[in-house]
Coordinates of C-alpha atoms in Angstrom, one line a residue:
M64 CA -5.5 11.9 -152.5
N65 CA -8.9 12.8 -151.2
V66 CA -10.8 13.1 -154.6
M67 CA -14.1 14.8 -154.4
G68 CA -17.1 14.5 -156.8
D69 CA -17.5 16.4 -160.1
K70 CA -20.4 18.5 -159.0
A71 CA -18.3 21.6 -159.4
T72 CA -17.1 20.8 -162.9
L73 CA -17.6 23.9 -165.0
F74 CA -16.6 22.5 -168.3
G75 CA -18.4 19.2 -168.5
T76 CA -19.6 20.2 -172.0
G77 CA -16.8 22.4 -173.2
R78 CA -13.2 23.3 -172.7
F79 CA -13.5 27.1 -173.0
V80 CA -15.3 29.6 -170.8
Q81 CA -18.5 30.3 -172.7
S82 CA -22.2 29.4 -172.4
S83 CA -23.1 26.2 -174.3
G84 CA -26.5 27.6 -175.1
E85 CA -28.0 24.3 -173.8
E86 CA -28.4 25.1 -170.1
P87 CA -31.1 27.3 -168.8
T88 CA -30.1 30.8 -167.6
R89 CA -30.2 31.3 -163.9
D90 CA -31.8 34.1 -162.0
E91 CA -29.0 36.7 -161.3
A92 CA -30.2 37.3 -157.8
A93 CA -30.2 33.6 -156.9
E94 CA -26.8 33.2 -158.5
A95 CA -25.4 36.2 -156.4
A96 CA -26.8 34.6 -153.3
E97 CA -25.3 31.3 -154.1
E98 CA -21.9 32.9 -154.8
A99 CA -22.1 34.7 -151.4
R100 CA -22.9 31.4 -149.7
H101 CA -20.0 29.6 -151.4
R102 CA -17.6 32.5 -150.6
L103 CA -18.4 32.2 -146.9
Q104 CA -18.0 28.4 -146.9
A105 CA -14.8 28.7 -148.9
E106 CA -13.4 31.2 -146.3
A107 CA -14.3 28.7 -143.7
G108 CA -12.2 26.1 -145.5
D109 CA -14.8 24.1 -147.4
V110 CA -13.0 22.6 -150.4
E111 CA -16.0 22.0 -152.5
S112 CA -17.2 25.6 -152.1
M113 CA -13.7 26.8 -153.0
S114 CA -14.0 24.7 -156.2
V115 CA -17.5 25.9 -157.0
L116 CA -16.6 29.6 -156.3
G117 CA -13.6 29.3 -158.5
A118 CA -15.7 27.9 -161.3
M119 CA -18.3 30.6 -160.9
L120 CA -15.6 33.3 -161.1
L121 CA -14.0 31.6 -164.0
R122 CA -17.3 31.5 -165.9
R123 CA -17.7 35.2 -165.3
G124 CA -14.2 35.9 -166.7
D125 CA -12.7 36.9 -163.3
L126 CA -9.5 34.9 -163.8
D127 CA -7.6 36.7 -161.0
G128 CA -10.3 36.0 -158.5
A129 CA -10.8 32.4 -159.7
E130 CA -7.2 31.2 -159.7
P131 CA -6.4 31.3 -155.9
R132 CA -9.6 29.4 -155.1
L133 CA -9.0 26.8 -157.8
R134 CA -5.4 26.3 -156.7
A135 CA -6.5 25.9 -153.1
A136 CA -9.2 23.4 -154.0
T137 CA -6.8 21.5 -156.3
A138 CA -4.2 21.3 -153.6
A139 CA -6.9 19.7 -151.4
G140 CA -7.5 17.0 -154.1
D141 CA -10.6 18.3 -155.9
R142 CA -10.4 17.0 -159.5
A143 CA -13.0 19.4 -160.8
A144 CA -10.9 22.3 -159.5
A145 CA -7.8 20.8 -161.2
N146 CA -9.7 20.6 -164.5
N147 CA -10.9 24.2 -164.2
L148 CA -7.5 25.4 -163.2
G149 CA -6.2 23.8 -166.4
V150 CA -8.9 25.8 -168.3
L151 CA -7.9 29.0 -166.6
L152 CA -4.2 28.5 -167.4
H153 CA -5.0 27.6 -171.0
Q154 CA -6.9 30.9 -171.3
R155 CA -3.9 32.7 -169.8
G156 CA -1.7 31.3 -172.5
Y157 CA 0.1 28.5 -170.5
P158 CA -1.0 25.4 -172.4
E159 CA 1.7 23.1 -171.1
E160 CA 0.9 23.9 -167.5
A161 CA -2.8 23.6 -168.2
A162 CA -2.1 20.1 -169.6
G163 CA -0.3 19.1 -166.4
W164 CA -3.4 20.0 -164.3
W165 CA -5.7 18.3 -166.8
R166 CA -3.6 15.2 -166.5
I167 CA -3.9 15.2 -162.7
A168 CA -7.6 15.6 -163.0
A169 CA -8.0 13.0 -165.7
V170 CA -5.9 10.4 -163.8
A171 CA -8.2 11.1 -160.8
G172 CA -11.2 10.3 -163.0
S173 CA -12.4 13.6 -164.5
A174 CA -14.0 12.9 -167.9
A175 CA -14.0 16.6 -168.7
A176 CA -10.2 16.8 -168.0
A177 CA -9.5 13.7 -170.1
H178 CA -11.4 15.4 -173.0
A179 CA -9.5 18.6 -172.6
L180 CA -6.2 16.7 -172.4
G181 CA -7.1 14.7 -175.5
R182 CA -7.9 17.9 -177.4
H183 CA -4.6 19.4 -176.2
H184 CA -2.6 16.4 -177.6
R185 CA -4.5 16.4 -180.9
E186 CA -3.8 20.1 -181.5
R187 CA -0.1 19.2 -181.1
G188 CA -0.4 16.3 -183.6
D189 CA 0.1 13.6 -181.0
E190 CA -2.9 11.4 -182.2
P191 CA -2.1 8.3 -180.2
A192 CA -2.1 10.3 -176.9
A193 CA -5.1 12.2 -178.1
E194 CA -7.0 9.0 -178.8
Y195 CA -6.0 7.5 -175.4
W196 CA -7.4 10.4 -173.4
L197 CA -10.4 11.0 -175.6
R198 CA -11.3 7.3 -175.3
Q199 CA -11.0 7.6 -171.5
S200 CA -13.4 10.5 -171.5
A201 CA -15.8 8.9 -173.9
E202 CA -15.9 5.6 -172.0
Q203 CA -16.9 7.6 -168.9
G204 CA -20.0 8.9 -170.8
H205 CA -18.7 12.4 -171.6
A206 CA -20.5 13.7 -174.6
L207 CA -17.8 16.0 -175.8
G208 CA -15.2 13.3 -175.3
A209 CA -17.3 10.9 -177.4
Y210 CA -17.7 13.5 -180.1
A211 CA -14.0 14.4 -180.2
L212 CA -13.0 10.8 -180.3
A213 CA -15.5 10.2 -183.2
D214 CA -14.1 13.2 -185.1
L215 CA -10.5 11.9 -184.6
L216 CA -11.4 8.4 -185.8
E217 CA -13.4 9.7 -188.7
H218 CA -10.4 11.8 -189.8
R219 CA -8.4 8.6 -189.9
G220 CA -11.1 6.6 -191.7
D221 CA -11.8 4.3 -188.8
T222 CA -15.2 2.7 -189.0
A223 CA -15.6 2.9 -185.2
A224 CA -16.2 6.6 -185.6
G225 CA -19.9 6.1 -186.3
Q226 CA -20.3 4.2 -183.0
W227 CA -18.8 7.1 -181.0
M228 CA -20.7 9.8 -183.0
R229 CA -23.9 8.0 -182.1
A230 CA -22.9 7.8 -178.5
A231 CA -22.2 11.5 -178.4
A232 CA -25.5 12.2 -180.1
E233 CA -27.4 10.0 -177.6
R234 CA -25.7 12.0 -174.8
G235 CA -27.1 15.2 -176.2
H236 CA -24.3 16.6 -178.3
R237 CA -26.1 18.6 -181.0
E238 CA -23.2 18.7 -183.5
A239 CA -22.8 14.9 -183.2
A240 CA -26.6 14.5 -183.8
Y241 CA -26.3 16.7 -186.9
R242 CA -23.3 14.8 -188.3
L243 CA -24.9 11.5 -187.5
A244 CA -28.0 12.7 -189.4
R245 CA -25.8 13.8 -192.4
A246 CA -24.1 10.4 -192.5
L247 CA -27.5 8.6 -192.5
D248 CA -28.8 11.0 -195.1
R249 CA -25.9 10.2 -197.4
R250 CA -26.3 6.5 -196.9
A251 CA -30.0 6.8 -197.7
A252 CA -29.2 8.8 -200.9
A253 CA -26.6 6.2 -201.9
S254 CA -29.2 3.5 -201.4
E255 CA -31.7 5.4 -203.5
G256 CA -29.2 5.7 -206.3
E257 CA -28.5 2.0 -206.2
T258 CA -32.2 1.1 -206.5
G259 CA -32.8 3.8 -209.2
R260 CA -35.3 5.7 -207.2
G261 CA -33.6 9.1 -207.2
D262 CA -35.9 11.9 -206.1
G263 CA -34.9 14.2 -209.0
A264 CA -34.4 16.9 -206.6
G265 CA -34.0 20.1 -206.6
T266 CA -33.1 23.4 -207.1
R267 CA -33.7 24.3 -203.6
P268 CA -31.1 24.1 -200.9
P269 CA -30.2 21.7 -199.5
A270 CA -30.5 18.5 -201.5
G271 CA -30.9 15.3 -199.6
A272 CA -32.1 11.8 -199.7
A273 CA -35.7 10.9 -200.3
T274 CA -37.8 10.1 -197.3
G275 CA -39.3 6.7 -196.6
T276 CA -36.1 4.6 -196.1
P277 CA -35.1 3.5 -192.6
D278 CA -31.8 5.5 -192.8
A279 CA -33.7 8.6 -194.0
D280 CA -36.3 8.3 -191.2
E281 CA -33.6 8.0 -188.6
A282 CA -31.7 10.9 -190.1
E283 CA -34.9 13.0 -189.7
Q284 CA -35.1 12.2 -186.0
W285 CA -31.5 13.2 -185.4
Y286 CA -32.0 16.4 -187.4
R287 CA -34.9 17.1 -185.1
Q288 CA -32.9 16.6 -182.0
A289 CA -30.0 18.8 -183.2
A290 CA -32.4 21.5 -184.4
A291 CA -34.3 21.5 -181.1
R292 CA -31.0 22.2 -179.4
G293 CA -30.4 25.2 -181.7
H294 CA -28.3 23.7 -184.5
R295 CA -29.1 26.0 -187.4
R296 CA -28.0 23.7 -190.2
A297 CA -30.0 20.8 -188.7
A298 CA -33.0 23.1 -188.8
L299 CA -32.3 23.9 -192.4
H300 CA -32.1 20.2 -193.4
L301 CA -35.2 19.3 -191.3
G302 CA -37.1 22.1 -193.1
A303 CA -36.0 20.7 -196.5
I304 CA -37.2 17.2 -195.5
L305 CA -40.6 18.5 -194.4
E306 CA -40.9 20.7 -197.5
R307 CA -40.3 17.7 -199.8
R308 CA -43.0 15.8 -197.9
G309 CA -45.4 18.6 -198.3
E310 CA -45.5 19.7 -194.7
L311 CA -45.0 23.3 -195.6
K312 CA -46.1 25.0 -192.4
E313 CA -43.7 23.1 -190.2
A314 CA -41.0 23.4 -192.9
G315 CA -41.4 27.2 -192.8
R316 CA -41.1 27.2 -189.0
W317 CA -37.7 25.4 -189.1
Y318 CA -36.5 27.5 -192.0
L319 CA -37.4 30.6 -190.0
T320 CA -35.6 29.3 -186.9
S321 CA -32.5 28.6 -189.0
A322 CA -32.6 31.8 -190.9
K323 CA -32.9 33.9 -187.7
D324 CA -29.8 32.2 -186.4
G325 CA -27.9 33.4 -189.5
E326 CA -28.2 30.5 -192.0
A327 CA -28.3 32.1 -195.4
R328 CA -29.5 29.0 -197.2
A329 CA -32.5 28.7 -194.8
A330 CA -33.4 32.4 -195.5
C331 CA -33.2 31.5 -199.2
A332 CA -35.3 28.4 -198.9
L333 CA -37.8 30.4 -196.8
G334 CA -38.0 32.9 -199.6
F335 CA -38.9 30.2 -202.1
L336 CA -41.6 28.8 -199.7
L337 CA -43.1 32.3 -199.3
R338 CA -42.9 32.9 -203.1
D339 CA -44.8 29.7 -203.8
A340 CA -47.5 30.8 -201.3
G341 CA -47.9 34.0 -203.2
D342 CA -46.1 36.3 -200.8
T343 CA -43.4 37.7 -203.1
E344 CA -42.8 40.7 -200.9
S345 CA -41.8 38.7 -197.9
A346 CA -39.9 36.3 -200.1
A347 CA -37.9 39.2 -201.4
V348 CA -37.0 40.3 -197.8
W349 CA -35.5 36.9 -197.0
W350 CA -33.8 36.6 -200.3
L351 CA -32.2 40.0 -199.7
R352 CA -31.0 38.9 -196.3
A353 CA -29.6 35.7 -197.7
A354 CA -28.0 37.4 -200.8
Q355 CA -26.3 40.0 -198.5
D356 CA -24.8 37.1 -196.6
G357 CA -23.4 35.7 -199.8
D358 CA -26.0 33.2 -201.0
G359 CA -25.8 33.1 -204.8
N360 CA -29.1 31.2 -205.1
A361 CA -30.9 34.0 -203.3
A362 CA -29.2 36.6 -205.5
N363 CA -30.4 34.7 -208.5
A364 CA -33.9 34.6 -207.1
L365 CA -33.9 38.3 -206.5
G366 CA -32.6 38.8 -210.1
A367 CA -35.4 36.7 -211.5
L368 CA -38.0 38.6 -209.4
H369 CA -36.8 42.0 -210.7
A370 CA -36.6 40.6 -214.3
E371 CA -40.3 39.6 -214.0
R372 CA -41.1 43.1 -213.0
G373 CA -39.2 44.5 -216.0
E374 CA -36.5 46.0 -213.7
T375 CA -33.7 44.6 -215.9
Q376 CA -30.9 46.8 -214.5
T377 CA -31.6 45.6 -210.9
A378 CA -32.0 42.1 -212.1
E379 CA -28.6 42.3 -213.8
R380 CA -27.0 43.6 -210.6
W381 CA -28.3 40.7 -208.6
Y382 CA -27.2 38.2 -211.3
R383 CA -23.7 39.7 -211.1
A384 CA -23.9 39.4 -207.3
A385 CA -24.7 35.7 -207.7
M386 CA -21.6 35.3 -209.9
D387 CA -19.5 37.0 -207.3
A388 CA -20.8 34.5 -204.8
G389 CA -19.6 31.7 -207.0
D390 CA -22.9 30.7 -208.5
D391 CA -22.6 29.9 -212.2
N392 CA -26.4 30.3 -212.5
G393 CA -25.7 34.1 -212.4
A394 CA -23.9 34.0 -215.7
Y395 CA -26.5 31.8 -217.2
N396 CA -29.3 34.1 -216.1
L397 CA -27.5 37.1 -217.4
G398 CA -27.3 35.2 -220.8
L399 CA -31.0 34.6 -220.7
L400 CA -31.7 38.3 -219.8
C401 CA -29.5 39.5 -222.7
A402 CA -31.1 37.0 -225.1
E403 CA -34.6 38.3 -224.2
Q404 CA -33.4 41.8 -224.9
G405 CA -32.0 40.8 -228.3
R406 CA -28.4 41.4 -227.1
T407 CA -27.1 38.3 -228.8
A408 CA -23.4 39.0 -228.5
Q409 CA -23.6 39.6 -224.8
A410 CA -25.9 36.6 -224.3
E411 CA -23.3 34.4 -226.0
Q412 CA -20.6 35.8 -223.8
W413 CA -22.5 35.0 -220.6
Y414 CA -23.6 31.6 -221.8
R415 CA -20.0 30.8 -222.7
R416 CA -18.8 31.8 -219.2
A417 CA -21.3 29.6 -217.5
A418 CA -20.8 26.8 -220.0
Y419 CA -17.0 26.8 -219.5
A420 CA -17.7 26.6 -215.8
G421 CA -19.6 23.4 -216.4
H422 CA -23.2 24.7 -216.5
R423 CA -24.9 22.2 -218.7
E424 CA -28.0 24.3 -219.5
A425 CA -25.8 27.2 -220.4
A426 CA -24.0 24.9 -222.8
N427 CA -27.3 23.9 -224.3
A428 CA -28.5 27.6 -224.5
L429 CA -25.2 28.5 -226.2
A430 CA -25.6 25.8 -228.7
V431 CA -29.2 26.9 -229.5
L432 CA -27.9 30.4 -229.9
L433 CA -25.2 29.3 -232.3
L434 CA -27.6 27.2 -234.2
Q435 CA -29.9 30.2 -234.6
V436 CA -27.2 32.2 -236.3
G437 CA -26.3 29.3 -238.6
D438 CA -23.2 28.0 -236.8
T439 CA -24.1 24.3 -236.9
S440 CA -20.5 23.1 -236.4
G441 CA -20.1 25.4 -233.4
A442 CA -23.4 24.3 -231.9
E443 CA -22.8 20.5 -232.1
P444 CA -19.9 20.2 -229.5
W445 CA -21.8 22.3 -227.0
F446 CA -24.9 20.2 -227.4
S447 CA -22.8 17.1 -226.9
K448 CA -21.1 18.5 -223.8
A449 CA -24.4 19.5 -222.3
A450 CA -26.0 16.1 -223.1
E451 CA -23.0 14.3 -221.6
A452 CA -23.4 16.4 -218.5
G453 CA -27.1 15.2 -218.2
S454 CA -29.0 18.0 -220.0
V455 CA -32.1 16.3 -221.3
D456 CA -33.0 19.2 -223.6
A457 CA -29.5 19.1 -225.1
A458 CA -29.8 15.4 -225.9
F459 CA -33.1 16.1 -227.6
N460 CA -31.6 19.1 -229.5
L461 CA -28.7 17.0 -230.6
G462 CA -31.2 14.5 -232.0
I463 CA -32.9 17.2 -234.0
L464 CA -29.5 18.3 -235.3
Y465 CA -28.6 14.8 -236.5
A466 CA -32.1 14.2 -237.9
G467 CA -31.7 17.4 -240.0
R468 CA -28.5 15.9 -241.5
G469 CA -30.3 12.6 -242.3
E470 CA -28.4 10.7 -239.7
D471 CA -31.5 9.0 -238.3
R472 CA -29.8 6.2 -236.4
V473 CA -27.6 8.7 -234.4
A474 CA -30.6 11.0 -233.9
L475 CA -32.6 8.1 -232.5
R476 CA -29.9 7.3 -230.0
C477 CA -30.0 10.9 -228.8
Y478 CA -33.8 10.8 -228.6
E479 CA -33.7 7.6 -226.6
Q480 CA -31.2 9.2 -224.2
A481 CA -33.5 12.1 -223.7
A482 CA -36.7 9.9 -223.5
A483 CA -35.1 7.8 -220.8
A484 CA -34.7 10.9 -218.7
G485 CA -38.4 11.8 -219.2
H486 CA -38.3 14.2 -222.2
T487 CA -41.8 14.2 -223.6
E488 CA -41.0 15.2 -227.2
A489 CA -38.0 12.8 -227.4
A490 CA -40.3 10.0 -226.3
L491 CA -42.7 11.0 -229.1
Q492 CA -39.9 10.9 -231.7
V493 CA -38.8 7.4 -230.4
G494 CA -42.4 6.2 -230.6
I495 CA -42.7 7.5 -234.2
A496 CA -39.4 5.8 -235.2
R497 CA -40.5 2.5 -233.7
L498 CA -43.8 2.7 -235.5
R499 CA -41.9 3.2 -238.8
E500 CA -39.9 0.1 -237.9
G501 CA -43.0 -1.9 -237.2
D502 CA -42.2 -2.4 -233.5
E503 CA -45.6 -1.5 -232.2
A504 CA -45.0 -2.7 -228.6
A505 CA -42.0 -0.4 -228.2
A506 CA -43.8 2.4 -230.0
E507 CA -46.8 2.1 -227.7
R508 CA -44.6 2.2 -224.6
H509 CA -42.9 5.4 -225.7
L510 CA -46.1 7.0 -227.0
R511 CA -47.7 6.4 -223.6
C512 CA -44.8 8.1 -221.9
A513 CA -45.0 11.1 -224.2
A514 CA -48.8 11.3 -224.0
G515 CA -48.7 11.0 -220.2
G516 CA -46.2 13.9 -220.3
G517 CA -48.7 16.1 -222.0
S518 CA -47.9 15.6 -225.7
A519 CA -51.0 16.0 -227.8
E520 CA -49.4 14.5 -230.8
A521 CA -48.4 11.4 -228.8
A522 CA -51.9 11.1 -227.4
Y523 CA -53.3 11.2 -230.9
R524 CA -50.8 8.6 -232.3
L525 CA -51.3 6.3 -229.3
A526 CA -55.0 6.5 -229.9
A527 CA -54.5 5.7 -233.6
V528 CA -52.4 2.6 -232.6
L529 CA -55.1 1.4 -230.2
D530 CA -57.8 2.3 -232.8
A531 CA -56.2 0.2 -235.4
R532 CA -56.5 -2.9 -233.1
R533 CA -60.3 -2.6 -232.8
P534 CA -62.4 -4.9 -234.9
P535 CA -63.7 -3.2 -238.0
V536 CA -67.2 -1.7 -237.8
P537 CA -69.4 -0.6 -240.7
E538 CA -69.2 3.2 -241.2
H539 CA -70.6 5.7 -243.6
E540 CA -68.7 8.9 -244.4
L541 CA -69.9 10.6 -241.2
G542 CA -68.2 7.9 -239.3
E543 CA -71.4 6.4 -237.8
S544 CA -71.4 2.8 -236.5
S545 CA -73.2 0.8 -233.9
L546 CA -70.4 1.4 -231.4
N547 CA -71.8 3.0 -228.3
V548 CA -69.1 2.5 -225.6
K549 CA -66.1 4.8 -225.1
T550 CA -62.9 2.9 -225.5
E551 CA -59.3 3.7 -224.3
C552 CA -58.4 4.9 -227.8
E553 CA -61.3 7.4 -227.6
E554 CA -60.1 8.7 -224.3
W555 CA -56.7 9.4 -225.7
Y556 CA -58.2 11.0 -228.7
E557 CA -60.2 13.2 -226.4
R558 CA -57.1 14.1 -224.4
A559 CA -55.4 15.2 -227.6
A560 CA -58.5 17.0 -228.7
T561 CA -58.8 19.0 -225.5
Q562 CA -55.2 20.1 -226.1
G563 CA -56.2 21.5 -229.5
H564 CA -55.0 18.7 -231.8
R565 CA -57.1 19.1 -234.9
R566 CA -57.0 15.6 -236.3
A567 CA -57.9 14.3 -232.8
Q568 CA -60.8 16.7 -232.7
V569 CA -62.1 15.4 -236.0
R570 CA -61.7 11.8 -234.8
V571 CA -63.5 12.5 -231.5
G572 CA -66.3 14.1 -233.5
M573 CA -66.6 11.0 -235.7
L574 CA -66.7 8.7 -232.7
A575 CA -69.3 10.8 -231.1
A576 CA -71.4 10.7 -234.3
A577 CA -71.0 7.0 -234.3
R578 CA -72.6 6.9 -230.9
G579 CA -75.4 9.1 -232.1
D580 CA -74.3 12.1 -230.1
V581 CA -74.8 14.8 -232.7
V582 CA -74.3 17.7 -230.4
E583 CA -70.9 16.4 -229.2
A584 CA -69.9 15.6 -232.7
A585 CA -70.7 19.1 -234.0
R586 CA -68.8 20.6 -231.1
W587 CA -65.6 18.8 -231.9
Y588 CA -66.0 19.3 -235.7
R589 CA -66.5 23.0 -235.2
A590 CA -63.5 23.3 -232.9
A591 CA -61.3 21.6 -235.5
A592 CA -62.8 23.6 -238.4
E593 CA -62.3 26.9 -236.7
A594 CA -58.7 25.9 -236.0
G595 CA -58.2 25.4 -239.7
S596 CA -58.9 21.7 -240.2
R597 CA -60.4 21.1 -243.6
N598 CA -61.6 17.6 -242.6
G599 CA -63.3 19.2 -239.6
A600 CA -65.1 21.7 -241.8
F601 CA -66.1 19.0 -244.3
N602 CA -67.6 16.7 -241.6
L603 CA -69.3 19.6 -239.9
G604 CA -70.9 20.4 -243.2
L605 CA -72.1 16.8 -243.5
L606 CA -73.6 16.9 -240.1
L607 CA -75.4 20.1 -240.7
A608 CA -76.7 18.9 -244.1
R609 CA -78.1 15.8 -242.4
E610 CA -79.8 18.0 -239.8
G611 CA -81.4 20.1 -242.6
S612 CA -79.0 23.1 -242.5
E613 CA -77.6 22.8 -246.0
P614 CA -76.9 26.6 -246.4
E615 CA -74.7 26.6 -243.3
A616 CA -73.2 23.3 -244.5
A617 CA -72.2 24.9 -247.7
V618 CA -70.4 27.6 -245.8
W619 CA -68.2 25.0 -244.1
W620 CA -67.7 23.0 -247.3
E621 CA -66.5 26.1 -249.1
R622 CA -64.0 26.7 -246.3
A623 CA -62.8 23.1 -246.6
A624 CA -62.7 23.2 -250.4
D625 CA -60.7 26.5 -250.3
A626 CA -58.2 24.6 -248.1
G627 CA -57.9 21.8 -250.7
H628 CA -60.6 19.3 -249.7
G629 CA -61.8 17.6 -252.9
R630 CA -64.9 16.0 -251.4
A631 CA -66.0 19.3 -250.1
A632 CA -65.7 20.8 -253.6
L633 CA -67.8 18.0 -255.0
R634 CA -70.5 18.6 -252.4
L635 CA -70.6 22.2 -253.3
A636 CA -70.9 21.4 -256.9
L637 CA -73.9 19.2 -256.1
V638 CA -75.5 21.9 -254.0
Y639 CA -75.2 24.5 -256.7
A640 CA -76.4 22.1 -259.3
R641 CA -79.5 21.3 -257.3
R642 CA -80.1 25.0 -256.9
G643 CA -79.9 25.5 -260.6
E644 CA -76.7 27.6 -260.4
L645 CA -75.1 25.5 -263.1
A646 CA -72.1 27.8 -263.8
E647 CA -71.1 27.9 -260.1
G648 CA -71.7 24.1 -259.9
Q649 CA -69.4 23.6 -262.9
R650 CA -66.7 25.8 -261.3
W651 CA -66.7 23.7 -258.1
A652 CA -66.8 20.5 -260.1
D653 CA -63.7 21.6 -261.9
R654 CA -62.1 22.3 -258.6
A655 CA -63.0 18.8 -257.3
V656 CA -61.5 17.2 -260.4
A657 CA -58.2 19.0 -259.7
L658 CA -58.2 18.2 -256.0
G659 CA -59.1 14.5 -256.1
P660 CA -58.6 11.9 -254.9
A661 CA -59.3 9.5 -257.8
E662 CA -62.8 8.6 -256.8
V663 CA -63.8 12.2 -256.4
T664 CA -62.1 13.2 -259.6
E665 CA -64.1 10.6 -261.5
R666 CA -67.5 11.6 -260.0
A667 CA -66.7 15.3 -260.3
G668 CA -65.7 14.8 -263.9
R669 CA -69.0 13.2 -264.8
L670 CA -70.9 15.9 -263.0
R671 CA -68.9 18.6 -264.7
D672 CA -69.6 17.1 -268.1
A673 CA -73.3 16.9 -267.4
L674 CA -73.4 20.5 -266.2
R675 CA -71.5 21.6 -269.3
E676 CA -74.0 19.8 -271.6
E677 CA -76.8 21.4 -269.7
L678 CA -75.3 24.9 -270.0
S679 CA -74.7 24.4 -273.8
A680 CA -78.2 23.0 -274.5

């Protein structure tokens, strides 16, 4: 048989008559001229022109015009024509006859025909024959053959699938590039899990492995190749990788590309990106588009947007749309919406629906709701279920529940579980428990975690632990010493103080006074006093008295004494005694005796007796 070259192969990248989207469109006039040229040469008996003309007519959908040309070229031994004749017959509904021509072309060396024949056998369940022909196609370098072979082997669990998927990707097959990227992504994610370096991802679609590993870096490159060839899901994943890396502008471009191609998840992700940039109106447009395409996450985002605007009815409608799309967050968000409106019964109903569907935060919210109405026994199993599912808040709340019952050991285990997952208040509770047990090293470790997470109480307690380790220095009641250098403990005190922790503010004031910084000391004492700290008011009074402002000092001492500060009451008694206001001095001395502590009670008692004698003289 005189077998010609494959230059006229129409379906080198596909079995059916359709544009692959990967070839540049041709100028219509030039194509018409080429068709006319091939038509003349075909009429003159040129076999290759017959084959090319038949392929052109087939591409255009003119099956009646294409068939006689393809049959004539096939009869003359053109394997490309035999392959395309098989395609034509397959489209006419004659698969067996089509397979016969594909076999002729495949035996003659047509990789495209071998691929088509392999697909034909696979569709009929003949996997051995399918593998044989697909392998023939793949080994000749045919991208679709390599991809179809990889798909078949992957379906069977054959490890050689990866080799052929890579071969297809390297030959430009965009779906193969995407699937190869996904496989590498999953491998990278598994590797991250094994080393305990999970990225804690996201709420945003799609989740993926963290960047920085060889597999993840290679996956990104394949995503890029597939996305550049128009693969919308590859563009979505590439956008997600870039967003996680902080390259938001490029991420937005790929999300936009994917969204315009109809990928709802990309439209949703683009909405979040725009929302974070402050453009909520544009975000809403993309969320609407995604939600209308059935994306539950986008429907929830729209619901939240309308809820923030006070448009609760519209918010509820979108939350319901999210539920209809199969997103359990819709029911959870409906529960939150009802709870905010005081519709407790409806909130419980929606929380239950989401919780029964496995929504861990809904289970936690349901438990909190039950606890608020006094149903402790009903709350506990939901806290447990949510905690087992990984809800950090539920583990912490379960600890509070057990602590309230006096089951401190069980409570501590719950706190430890939550603290291990990064819960700040849980870490604080573990730190406090370890301090009570005398395990200062473990206490410090947990207090550092909690303080680093923003807990003012943890920062104060950590500072106190570090403060206790410092060598003792002489101090008078203002807290003055020769210490002039800020230590780590003072830095933690200051962190807690800036967060409004009153005892920390008092301590920072004392340390500032010890350094001789009266202005700074007064600032912190005043902040604490105005927030209700009686020690802050007392120390501010001492500072003012020392600076010669005794009348203002008396004002702060009175505030401290009214709050139960015995030393402040004693100071007031002394002030009024010096002024000659003996009755008022006696009244404050009586108050100081009652408030204590013992040393104050003793001194105030002597002063009171002296003032009483003076008054009765």
